[in-house]
Amino acid sequence: MGSNKRYADHYDRLMDARIVDRIAATAGPLQSLTDAELELDREPVMIAPRPQAVRAWVRFGPTAVRVDAESCRWTERAIGIRFTVGGRELRARVWSSAVEYKE
């Protein structure tokens, strides 16, 4: 029996969401960069007038997972993102190299 190619992307997204939900519930708290790491006393923070869609690596406890998110603000080396897990909006600051912008 073959796979349903018509809805494959839809079911892949559902499975990804379930995996992220489980990791967020069991792996530990969401990790974010600290003010010291961001050097907020020296680096200006830019706020996006319109958030952009991204894929970003985040950590829940020691477990890294890639999520669909929006970039909301940034410094020269870091990006503030927001994303939804289990119906809750979460925010984190991650290194810019952990983020890939969608087209």
Short mmCIF file of C-alpha atoms in Angstrom, two decimals:
data_model
loop_
_atom_site.label_atom_id
_atom_site.label_comp_id
_atom_site.label_asym_id
_atom_site.label_seq_id
_atom_site.Cartn_x
_atom_site.Cartn_y
_atom_site.Cartn_z
CA MET A 1 0.00 0.00 0.00
CA GLY A 2 1.35 3.43 -0.91
CA SER A 3 1.39 6.70 0.97
CA ASN A 4 -0.99 9.58 0.42
CA LYS A 5 1.17 12.09 -1.45
CA ARG A 6 -1.61 14.64 -1.68
CA TYR A 7 -1.69 15.21 2.09
CA ALA A 8 1.87 14.21 2.99
CA ASP A 9 2.99 17.75 3.93
CA HIS A 10 -0.08 18.23 6.12
CA TYR A 11 0.54 15.03 8.06
CA ASP A 12 4.26 15.77 8.33
CA ARG A 13 3.43 19.12 9.97
CA LEU A 14 0.99 17.43 12.37
CA MET A 15 3.63 14.88 13.36
CA ASP A 16 6.24 17.62 13.84
CA ALA A 17 3.81 19.53 16.08
CA ARG A 18 3.17 16.41 18.19
CA ILE A 19 6.89 15.81 18.60
CA VAL A 20 7.49 19.42 19.70
CA ASP A 21 4.50 19.23 22.09
CA ARG A 22 5.91 16.08 23.72
CA ILE A 23 9.43 17.50 24.02
CA ALA A 24 8.13 20.77 25.50
CA ALA A 25 6.08 18.84 28.06
CA THR A 26 8.80 16.44 29.17
CA ALA A 27 12.32 17.70 28.38
CA GLY A 28 12.48 20.74 30.64
CA PRO A 29 12.02 24.49 30.43
CA LEU A 30 12.56 26.51 27.26
CA GLN A 31 16.13 27.86 27.17
CA SER A 32 16.82 31.43 26.04
CA LEU A 33 19.93 33.58 25.75
CA THR A 34 20.68 35.75 28.77
CA ASP A 35 21.06 39.53 28.77
CA ALA A 36 24.80 39.05 29.34
CA GLU A 37 25.09 36.78 26.30
CA LEU A 38 23.14 39.31 24.23
CA GLU A 39 25.27 42.21 25.53
CA LEU A 40 22.16 44.36 25.69
CA ASP A 41 24.11 47.13 27.39
CA ARG A 42 26.14 47.56 24.15
CA GLU A 43 23.99 46.10 21.36
CA PRO A 44 20.90 47.95 20.11
CA VAL A 45 17.74 45.87 19.78
CA MET A 46 15.78 46.26 16.55
CA ILE A 47 12.04 45.55 16.60
CA ALA A 48 10.48 44.10 13.45
CA PRO A 49 7.54 46.16 12.14
CA ARG A 50 6.20 42.92 10.64
CA PRO A 51 7.46 39.61 12.03
CA GLN A 52 8.99 37.25 9.46
CA ALA A 53 8.40 33.51 9.24
CA VAL A 54 11.44 31.44 10.25
CA ARG A 55 12.55 27.93 11.23
CA ALA A 56 14.63 28.04 14.40
CA TRP A 57 16.46 25.66 16.71
CA VAL A 58 15.37 26.00 20.34
CA ARG A 59 16.13 23.97 23.45
CA PHE A 60 13.75 22.54 26.00
CA GLY A 61 16.06 21.48 28.80
CA PRO A 62 18.92 19.60 27.07
CA THR A 63 16.83 18.67 24.01
CA ALA A 64 17.13 20.70 20.80
CA VAL A 65 14.19 20.84 18.40
CA ARG A 66 13.45 22.87 15.29
CA VAL A 67 10.24 24.93 15.31
CA ASP A 68 8.29 27.16 12.95
CA ALA A 69 8.38 30.64 14.44
CA GLU A 70 8.31 34.37 13.75
CA SER A 71 11.28 36.67 14.23
CA CYS A 72 10.16 39.68 16.26
CA ARG A 73 13.36 41.47 17.23
CA TRP A 74 17.08 41.11 16.79
CA THR A 75 20.55 42.32 17.60
CA GLU A 76 23.63 41.89 15.46
CA ARG A 77 24.12 38.28 16.67
CA ALA A 78 20.79 37.12 18.11
CA ILE A 79 17.12 36.93 17.17
CA GLY A 80 14.03 37.05 19.37
CA ILE A 81 11.41 34.58 18.17
CA ARG A 82 7.90 33.59 19.13
CA PHE A 83 6.19 30.31 18.38
CA THR A 84 3.26 28.21 19.55
CA VAL A 85 3.44 24.90 21.37
CA GLY A 86 0.30 23.17 22.59
CA GLY A 87 -1.76 26.33 22.13
CA ARG A 88 0.66 28.46 24.19
CA GLU A 89 2.74 31.25 22.70
CA LEU A 90 6.38 30.97 23.73
CA ARG A 91 9.23 33.43 23.23
CA ALA A 92 12.96 32.83 23.17
CA ARG A 93 16.15 34.58 22.16
CA VAL A 94 18.48 32.44 20.06
CA TRP A 95 21.74 32.95 18.17
CA SER A 96 21.12 34.18 14.63
CA SER A 97 22.90 31.12 13.22
CA ALA A 98 20.09 28.98 14.71
CA VAL A 99 17.50 30.70 12.50
CA GLU A 100 16.62 30.15 8.85
CA TYR A 101 14.30 32.65 7.18
CA LYS A 102 11.47 31.25 5.06
CA GLU A 103 10.69 32.72 1.68
#
